[in-house]
Short mmCIF file of N, CA and C in Angstrom, two decimals:
data_model
loop_
_atom_site.label_atom_id
_atom_site.label_comp_id
_atom_site.label_asym_id
_atom_site.label_seq_id
_atom_site.Cartn_x
_atom_site.Cartn_y
_atom_site.Cartn_z
N MET A 22 27.62 3.68 5.29
CA MET A 22 26.29 4.19 5.36
C MET A 22 25.44 3.30 6.49
N THR A 23 24.74 3.84 7.53
CA THR A 23 23.91 3.02 8.33
C THR A 23 22.81 2.58 7.49
N LYS A 24 22.23 1.29 8.37
CA LYS A 24 20.55 1.03 7.87
C LYS A 24 19.51 2.02 7.92
N ASP A 25 19.79 2.69 9.22
CA ASP A 25 18.81 3.84 9.76
C ASP A 25 19.34 5.19 9.20
N VAL A 26 18.45 5.88 8.19
CA VAL A 26 19.10 6.94 7.56
C VAL A 26 18.10 8.16 7.91
N LEU A 27 18.52 9.53 7.68
CA LEU A 27 17.08 10.59 7.47
C LEU A 27 17.53 10.84 5.94
N ILE A 28 16.34 11.34 5.60
CA ILE A 28 16.02 11.61 4.00
C ILE A 28 15.53 13.11 3.93
N TYR A 29 16.76 13.95 3.51
CA TYR A 29 16.02 15.31 3.17
C TYR A 29 15.59 15.63 1.80
N LEU A 30 14.91 15.72 1.15
CA LEU A 30 14.01 15.62 0.09
C LEU A 30 13.51 17.26 -0.41
N HIS A 31 13.75 17.40 -1.54
CA HIS A 31 13.88 18.74 -2.10
C HIS A 31 13.48 18.70 -3.55
N SER A 32 12.20 19.04 -3.99
CA SER A 32 11.68 19.17 -5.20
C SER A 32 11.46 20.32 -5.69
N CYS A 33 11.46 20.80 -6.87
CA CYS A 33 11.32 21.90 -7.49
C CYS A 33 10.46 21.76 -8.68
N GLN A 34 9.40 22.62 -9.08
CA GLN A 34 9.11 22.52 -10.58
C GLN A 34 8.60 23.94 -11.00
N HIS A 35 9.30 24.01 -12.34
CA HIS A 35 9.10 25.05 -12.86
C HIS A 35 8.17 24.93 -14.04
N GLY A 36 6.97 25.67 -13.94
CA GLY A 36 6.29 25.44 -15.33
C GLY A 36 6.20 26.92 -16.36
N LYS A 37 5.19 26.86 -17.04
CA LYS A 37 5.17 27.85 -18.22
C LYS A 37 5.32 29.13 -17.44
N ASN A 38 4.51 29.41 -16.68
CA ASN A 38 4.47 30.77 -15.93
C ASN A 38 5.35 30.60 -14.65
N GLU A 39 5.54 31.92 -14.25
CA GLU A 39 5.83 32.20 -12.95
C GLU A 39 4.86 31.44 -11.81
N THR A 40 3.85 31.29 -12.11
CA THR A 40 2.81 30.87 -10.90
C THR A 40 2.36 29.66 -10.99
N ASP A 41 3.03 28.84 -11.87
CA ASP A 41 3.47 27.35 -11.87
C ASP A 41 5.08 26.99 -11.12
N GLU A 42 5.42 27.97 -10.51
CA GLU A 42 6.48 27.37 -9.58
C GLU A 42 6.20 26.95 -8.15
N GLU A 43 6.93 25.48 -7.85
CA GLU A 43 6.51 25.10 -6.72
C GLU A 43 7.72 24.23 -6.00
N GLU A 44 7.85 24.48 -4.54
CA GLU A 44 9.07 23.76 -4.38
C GLU A 44 8.57 23.23 -3.08
N ILE A 45 8.99 21.95 -2.63
CA ILE A 45 8.72 21.29 -1.56
C ILE A 45 9.59 20.75 -0.84
N GLU A 46 9.87 20.82 0.39
CA GLU A 46 11.03 20.16 1.28
C GLU A 46 10.64 19.28 2.22
N THR A 47 11.13 18.06 2.56
CA THR A 47 10.47 17.16 3.43
C THR A 47 11.72 16.60 4.16
N VAL A 48 11.42 16.22 5.42
CA VAL A 48 12.66 15.21 5.96
C VAL A 48 11.75 14.03 6.62
N ALA A 49 12.53 12.87 6.18
CA ALA A 49 11.66 11.77 6.89
C ALA A 49 12.65 10.65 7.24
N GLU A 50 12.60 9.94 8.19
CA GLU A 50 13.41 8.77 8.34
C GLU A 50 12.92 7.68 7.73
N GLY A 51 14.08 6.69 7.49
CA GLY A 51 14.10 5.87 6.39
C GLY A 51 15.01 4.75 6.88
N THR A 52 15.06 3.78 5.71
CA THR A 52 15.75 2.35 6.04
C THR A 52 16.69 2.38 4.56
N TYR A 53 18.09 2.13 4.62
CA TYR A 53 18.83 2.10 3.53
C TYR A 53 19.56 0.84 3.52
N TYR A 54 19.60 0.27 2.19
CA TYR A 54 20.55 -1.14 2.09
C TYR A 54 21.17 -0.92 0.68
N GLU A 55 21.99 -1.62 0.46
CA GLU A 55 22.82 -1.72 -1.02
C GLU A 55 22.73 -3.16 -1.18
N LYS A 56 22.57 -3.62 -2.67
CA LYS A 56 22.60 -5.00 -2.86
C LYS A 56 22.75 -5.08 -4.52
N ASN A 57 23.89 -5.80 -4.53
CA ASN A 57 24.15 -5.83 -6.20
C ASN A 57 24.56 -4.95 -6.69
N GLY A 58 25.40 -3.83 -6.14
CA GLY A 58 25.52 -2.76 -6.48
C GLY A 58 24.64 -1.67 -6.81
N ARG A 59 23.40 -1.89 -6.46
CA ARG A 59 22.21 -0.99 -6.55
C ARG A 59 21.86 -0.52 -5.10
N HIS A 60 21.19 0.52 -4.72
CA HIS A 60 20.95 1.24 -3.67
C HIS A 60 19.60 1.57 -3.42
N PHE A 61 19.10 1.09 -2.20
CA PHE A 61 17.63 1.07 -1.84
C PHE A 61 17.30 1.99 -0.79
N LEU A 62 16.19 2.54 -1.00
CA LEU A 62 15.88 3.54 0.27
C LEU A 62 14.15 3.24 0.48
N ILE A 63 13.71 2.88 1.60
CA ILE A 63 12.35 2.97 1.86
C ILE A 63 11.81 3.87 3.02
N TYR A 64 10.77 4.29 2.81
CA TYR A 64 10.47 5.46 3.70
C TYR A 64 8.92 5.60 3.40
N ASP A 65 8.22 6.32 4.59
CA ASP A 65 6.70 6.68 4.76
C ASP A 65 6.73 8.10 4.38
N GLU A 66 5.40 8.68 3.88
CA GLU A 66 5.43 9.94 3.73
C GLU A 66 4.01 10.51 3.76
N MET A 67 3.82 11.33 4.72
CA MET A 67 2.36 11.67 4.73
C MET A 67 2.38 13.17 3.82
N MET A 68 1.26 12.85 2.98
CA MET A 68 1.01 14.10 1.78
C MET A 68 -0.23 14.73 2.17
N GLU A 69 -0.14 16.01 2.05
CA GLU A 69 -1.24 16.80 2.26
C GLU A 69 -2.67 16.39 1.46
N GLY A 70 -3.61 16.53 2.26
CA GLY A 70 -4.75 15.75 1.65
C GLY A 70 -5.17 14.28 1.96
N LEU A 71 -4.22 13.61 2.41
CA LEU A 71 -4.27 12.19 2.69
C LEU A 71 -4.46 11.66 4.19
N ASP A 72 -5.13 10.66 4.31
CA ASP A 72 -5.35 10.42 6.03
C ASP A 72 -4.16 9.03 6.24
N LYS A 73 -3.65 8.58 5.36
CA LYS A 73 -2.62 7.43 5.35
C LYS A 73 -1.33 7.54 4.82
N PRO A 74 -0.29 7.14 5.14
CA PRO A 74 1.20 7.53 4.72
C PRO A 74 1.04 6.97 3.32
N VAL A 75 1.96 7.52 2.33
CA VAL A 75 2.36 6.71 1.19
C VAL A 75 3.87 6.13 1.47
N LYS A 76 3.71 4.91 0.88
CA LYS A 76 4.86 4.02 1.03
C LYS A 76 5.67 4.43 0.15
N ASN A 77 7.06 4.75 0.05
CA ASN A 77 8.24 4.98 -1.02
C ASN A 77 9.12 4.07 -0.85
N LYS A 78 9.50 3.42 -2.12
CA LYS A 78 10.74 2.52 -2.37
C LYS A 78 11.44 3.23 -3.62
N VAL A 79 12.74 3.79 -3.23
CA VAL A 79 13.41 4.34 -4.21
C VAL A 79 14.96 3.24 -4.64
N LYS A 80 14.98 3.48 -5.83
CA LYS A 80 16.30 2.09 -6.04
C LYS A 80 16.94 3.17 -7.36
N PHE A 81 18.28 2.98 -7.07
CA PHE A 81 19.08 3.51 -7.71
C PHE A 81 20.60 3.23 -8.36
N GLY A 82 21.00 3.67 -9.13
CA GLY A 82 22.36 3.41 -9.59
C GLY A 82 22.70 4.41 -10.59
N GLU A 83 23.95 4.10 -11.33
CA GLU A 83 24.48 4.86 -12.05
C GLU A 83 23.63 4.99 -13.09
N HIS A 84 22.99 6.22 -13.43
CA HIS A 84 22.38 6.88 -14.62
C HIS A 84 20.92 6.24 -14.34
N PHE A 85 20.66 5.84 -13.18
CA PHE A 85 19.31 5.54 -13.38
C PHE A 85 18.58 5.64 -11.95
N MET A 86 17.27 6.05 -11.59
CA MET A 86 16.64 6.01 -10.37
C MET A 86 15.04 5.52 -10.71
N GLU A 87 14.70 4.84 -9.53
CA GLU A 87 13.06 4.36 -9.74
C GLU A 87 12.39 4.72 -8.50
N LEU A 88 11.43 5.48 -8.77
CA LEU A 88 10.61 5.58 -7.49
C LEU A 88 9.40 4.82 -7.51
N THR A 89 8.89 4.11 -6.64
CA THR A 89 7.39 3.72 -6.51
C THR A 89 6.72 3.90 -5.29
N LYS A 90 5.72 4.46 -5.26
CA LYS A 90 4.53 4.84 -4.59
C LYS A 90 3.76 4.01 -4.23
N SER A 91 3.00 3.88 -3.32
CA SER A 91 1.99 2.72 -2.83
C SER A 91 1.11 2.92 -1.72
N GLY A 92 0.17 2.75 -1.77
CA GLY A 92 -1.00 3.43 -0.63
C GLY A 92 -1.87 3.93 -1.60
N PRO A 93 -2.28 5.01 -1.11
CA PRO A 93 -3.40 6.09 -1.50
C PRO A 93 -2.79 6.51 -2.84
N ILE A 94 -1.72 6.69 -3.01
CA ILE A 94 -1.18 7.18 -4.28
C ILE A 94 -0.39 5.87 -4.99
N ASN A 95 -0.52 5.41 -6.27
CA ASN A 95 0.20 4.47 -6.98
C ASN A 95 0.86 4.71 -8.10
N VAL A 96 2.27 4.66 -8.05
CA VAL A 96 3.00 4.87 -9.20
C VAL A 96 4.23 4.32 -8.97
N ARG A 97 4.90 3.94 -10.67
CA ARG A 97 6.17 3.64 -10.45
C ARG A 97 6.71 4.30 -11.69
N MET A 98 7.73 5.57 -11.11
CA MET A 98 8.42 6.67 -11.97
C MET A 98 9.92 6.01 -11.93
N VAL A 99 10.06 5.63 -13.47
CA VAL A 99 11.32 5.54 -13.90
C VAL A 99 12.17 6.64 -14.23
N PHE A 100 13.36 6.70 -14.04
CA PHE A 100 14.17 8.10 -14.42
C PHE A 100 15.57 7.41 -14.83
N GLU A 101 15.81 7.73 -16.40
CA GLU A 101 16.83 6.99 -17.12
C GLU A 101 17.61 8.15 -17.88
N GLU A 102 18.82 8.66 -17.45
CA GLU A 102 19.29 9.66 -18.31
C GLU A 102 19.13 9.48 -19.86
N ASP A 103 18.45 10.81 -20.57
CA ASP A 103 18.25 10.93 -22.00
C ASP A 103 17.40 9.85 -22.36
N LYS A 104 16.21 9.66 -21.71
CA LYS A 104 15.34 8.48 -21.94
C LYS A 104 14.27 9.18 -21.45
N LYS A 105 12.82 8.92 -22.16
CA LYS A 105 11.77 9.24 -21.58
C LYS A 105 11.11 8.09 -21.46
N ASN A 106 10.21 8.01 -20.16
CA ASN A 106 9.39 6.95 -19.75
C ASN A 106 7.98 7.51 -19.21
N LEU A 107 7.13 6.68 -19.83
CA LEU A 107 5.81 6.86 -19.50
C LEU A 107 4.89 5.93 -18.26
N THR A 108 4.42 6.46 -17.48
CA THR A 108 3.82 5.67 -16.63
C THR A 108 2.12 6.34 -16.11
N ASN A 109 1.56 5.59 -15.32
CA ASN A 109 0.24 5.96 -14.57
C ASN A 109 0.40 6.63 -13.24
N TYR A 110 -0.11 7.58 -13.00
CA TYR A 110 -0.30 7.96 -11.87
C TYR A 110 -1.47 7.83 -10.96
N VAL A 111 -1.72 6.79 -10.07
CA VAL A 111 -2.97 6.61 -9.64
C VAL A 111 -3.43 7.21 -8.33
N ILE A 112 -4.07 8.32 -8.28
CA ILE A 112 -4.39 9.05 -6.98
C ILE A 112 -6.10 8.78 -6.97
N PRO A 113 -6.57 9.20 -5.60
CA PRO A 113 -7.73 8.75 -5.10
C PRO A 113 -8.89 9.43 -6.26
N TYR A 114 -8.34 10.30 -7.05
CA TYR A 114 -9.49 11.12 -7.60
C TYR A 114 -9.28 10.65 -9.39
N GLY A 115 -8.61 9.54 -9.69
CA GLY A 115 -8.34 9.07 -10.85
C GLY A 115 -6.88 9.20 -11.37
N ASN A 116 -6.81 8.69 -12.55
CA ASN A 116 -5.44 8.50 -13.10
C ASN A 116 -4.83 9.58 -14.04
N ILE A 117 -3.56 9.73 -13.90
CA ILE A 117 -2.75 10.85 -14.76
C ILE A 117 -1.67 10.20 -15.63
N VAL A 118 -1.45 10.12 -16.90
CA VAL A 118 -0.49 9.70 -17.62
C VAL A 118 0.62 10.62 -17.41
N LEU A 119 1.69 10.23 -16.90
CA LEU A 119 3.07 11.06 -16.63
C LEU A 119 4.09 10.80 -17.57
N GLY A 120 4.67 11.69 -18.14
CA GLY A 120 5.92 11.37 -19.16
C GLY A 120 7.05 12.03 -17.95
N ILE A 121 8.21 11.22 -17.98
CA ILE A 121 9.25 11.57 -17.10
C ILE A 121 10.35 11.60 -18.28
N ASP A 122 10.84 12.66 -18.94
CA ASP A 122 12.00 12.94 -19.83
C ASP A 122 13.24 13.32 -18.84
N THR A 123 14.10 12.23 -18.49
CA THR A 123 15.12 12.66 -17.68
C THR A 123 16.33 13.20 -18.29
N LYS A 124 17.07 14.44 -17.79
CA LYS A 124 17.78 14.91 -18.51
C LYS A 124 19.28 14.59 -17.75
N LYS A 125 19.40 14.61 -16.60
CA LYS A 125 20.46 14.34 -15.86
C LYS A 125 20.12 13.61 -14.47
N ILE A 126 20.89 12.63 -14.07
CA ILE A 126 21.21 12.11 -12.85
C ILE A 126 22.49 12.15 -12.36
N HIS A 127 22.68 12.70 -11.20
CA HIS A 127 24.11 12.73 -10.45
C HIS A 127 24.02 12.28 -9.18
N ILE A 128 24.82 11.24 -8.70
CA ILE A 128 24.90 10.41 -7.48
C ILE A 128 26.60 10.75 -6.79
N SER A 129 26.43 11.45 -5.69
CA SER A 129 27.44 11.59 -5.15
C SER A 129 27.48 10.89 -3.49
N GLN A 130 28.72 10.30 -3.40
CA GLN A 130 28.26 9.17 -2.31
C GLN A 130 29.87 9.39 -1.40
N GLU A 131 29.76 9.58 -0.04
CA GLU A 131 30.46 9.41 1.01
C GLU A 131 30.26 8.54 1.89
N SER A 132 31.11 8.25 3.05
CA SER A 132 30.98 7.22 3.94
C SER A 132 29.50 7.39 4.85
N ASP A 133 29.21 8.44 4.99
CA ASP A 133 27.88 8.41 5.67
C ASP A 133 26.87 9.59 5.03
N ARG A 134 26.86 9.60 3.69
CA ARG A 134 25.96 10.46 3.02
C ARG A 134 26.01 9.96 1.56
N ILE A 135 24.92 10.06 1.11
CA ILE A 135 24.62 10.04 -0.50
C ILE A 135 23.55 10.86 -0.95
N VAL A 136 23.77 11.76 -1.78
CA VAL A 136 23.16 12.97 -2.47
C VAL A 136 22.79 12.17 -3.99
N VAL A 137 21.33 12.12 -4.25
CA VAL A 137 20.94 11.82 -5.75
C VAL A 137 20.34 12.97 -6.23
N ASP A 138 20.56 13.56 -7.51
CA ASP A 138 20.39 14.94 -8.12
C ASP A 138 19.75 14.57 -9.37
N VAL A 139 18.48 14.66 -9.45
CA VAL A 139 17.73 14.16 -10.98
C VAL A 139 17.25 15.58 -11.57
N GLU A 140 17.37 15.91 -12.83
CA GLU A 140 16.97 16.73 -13.56
C GLU A 140 15.74 16.12 -14.70
N TYR A 141 14.60 16.58 -14.77
CA TYR A 141 13.63 15.98 -15.77
C TYR A 141 12.63 17.06 -16.43
N VAL A 142 12.14 16.72 -17.25
CA VAL A 142 10.83 17.26 -17.82
C VAL A 142 9.68 16.66 -17.46
N LEU A 143 8.63 17.20 -17.29
CA LEU A 143 7.58 16.16 -16.50
C LEU A 143 6.23 16.86 -17.81
N ASP A 144 5.76 15.54 -18.28
CA ASP A 144 4.14 15.71 -18.93
C ASP A 144 3.16 15.25 -18.24
N MET A 145 2.19 15.76 -18.22
CA MET A 145 0.68 15.44 -17.66
C MET A 145 -0.23 15.19 -18.85
N ASN A 146 -0.15 13.93 -18.88
CA ASN A 146 -1.59 13.67 -20.28
C ASN A 146 -1.14 14.11 -21.45
N TYR A 147 0.04 13.73 -21.88
CA TYR A 147 1.04 13.97 -22.76
C TYR A 147 1.15 15.48 -23.41
N GLU A 148 1.19 16.43 -22.29
CA GLU A 148 1.20 17.78 -22.33
C GLU A 148 2.34 18.31 -21.52
N TYR A 149 3.34 19.27 -21.92
CA TYR A 149 4.13 19.67 -21.03
C TYR A 149 3.41 20.26 -19.77
N TYR A 150 4.24 19.81 -18.54
CA TYR A 150 3.83 20.69 -16.90
C TYR A 150 4.74 21.19 -16.91
N ALA A 151 6.23 20.70 -16.56
CA ALA A 151 7.27 21.44 -15.74
C ALA A 151 8.49 20.91 -16.09
N ASP A 152 9.55 21.91 -15.83
CA ASP A 152 10.92 21.45 -15.63
C ASP A 152 10.89 21.12 -14.17
N CYS A 153 11.60 20.03 -13.82
CA CYS A 153 11.71 19.77 -12.36
C CYS A 153 13.11 19.24 -11.97
N LYS A 154 12.98 18.93 -10.66
CA LYS A 154 14.34 18.54 -10.25
C LYS A 154 13.88 18.01 -8.78
N ILE A 155 14.76 16.86 -8.74
CA ILE A 155 14.61 16.08 -7.05
C ILE A 155 15.81 16.23 -6.50
N ILE A 156 16.18 16.46 -5.46
CA ILE A 156 17.29 16.08 -4.81
C ILE A 156 16.95 14.95 -3.52
N ILE A 157 17.60 14.20 -3.34
CA ILE A 157 17.40 13.15 -2.18
C ILE A 157 18.76 13.18 -1.58
N ASP A 158 18.68 13.56 -0.08
CA ASP A 158 19.99 13.61 0.66
C ASP A 158 19.72 12.72 1.46
N ILE A 159 20.75 11.60 1.48
CA ILE A 159 20.61 10.44 2.53
C ILE A 159 21.58 10.65 3.59
N ARG A 160 21.39 10.55 4.57
CA ARG A 160 22.48 10.58 5.78
C ARG A 160 22.32 9.47 6.81
N SER A 161 23.55 9.23 7.38
CA SER A 161 23.34 8.02 8.39
C SER A 161 22.94 8.84 9.38
N LYS A 162 21.89 8.01 10.33
CA LYS A 162 21.31 8.37 11.34
C LYS A 162 22.43 8.46 12.73
#
């Protein structure tokens, strides 16, 4: 895997109703490195309604992933298989308590490509919000 990478992000959320379904696909350029058996990914993301980019750092390994966002949005989301983690999601409009109950993390790796597939249940302010899936497809540039 090269240091300079293209990142294809696909996330989907399926809530209680059909109208609560949302899918987002994004492509970003980023930096990848591996250290002590852990993988790291750094990239900027422009989000709707924000005038500054959100800085993202993803750390992952067997059965875990950690996503840290900083800038106009601040959060540290920890995904661990068969475990629920709580975090504060800080946005310009206030704070939201997120519950992340991770069901599955699968990582597939080739010489020039890594795919991280995470399935989890998301709570917002201690109430069920959606069943979610994130796929991070990292490819050498």
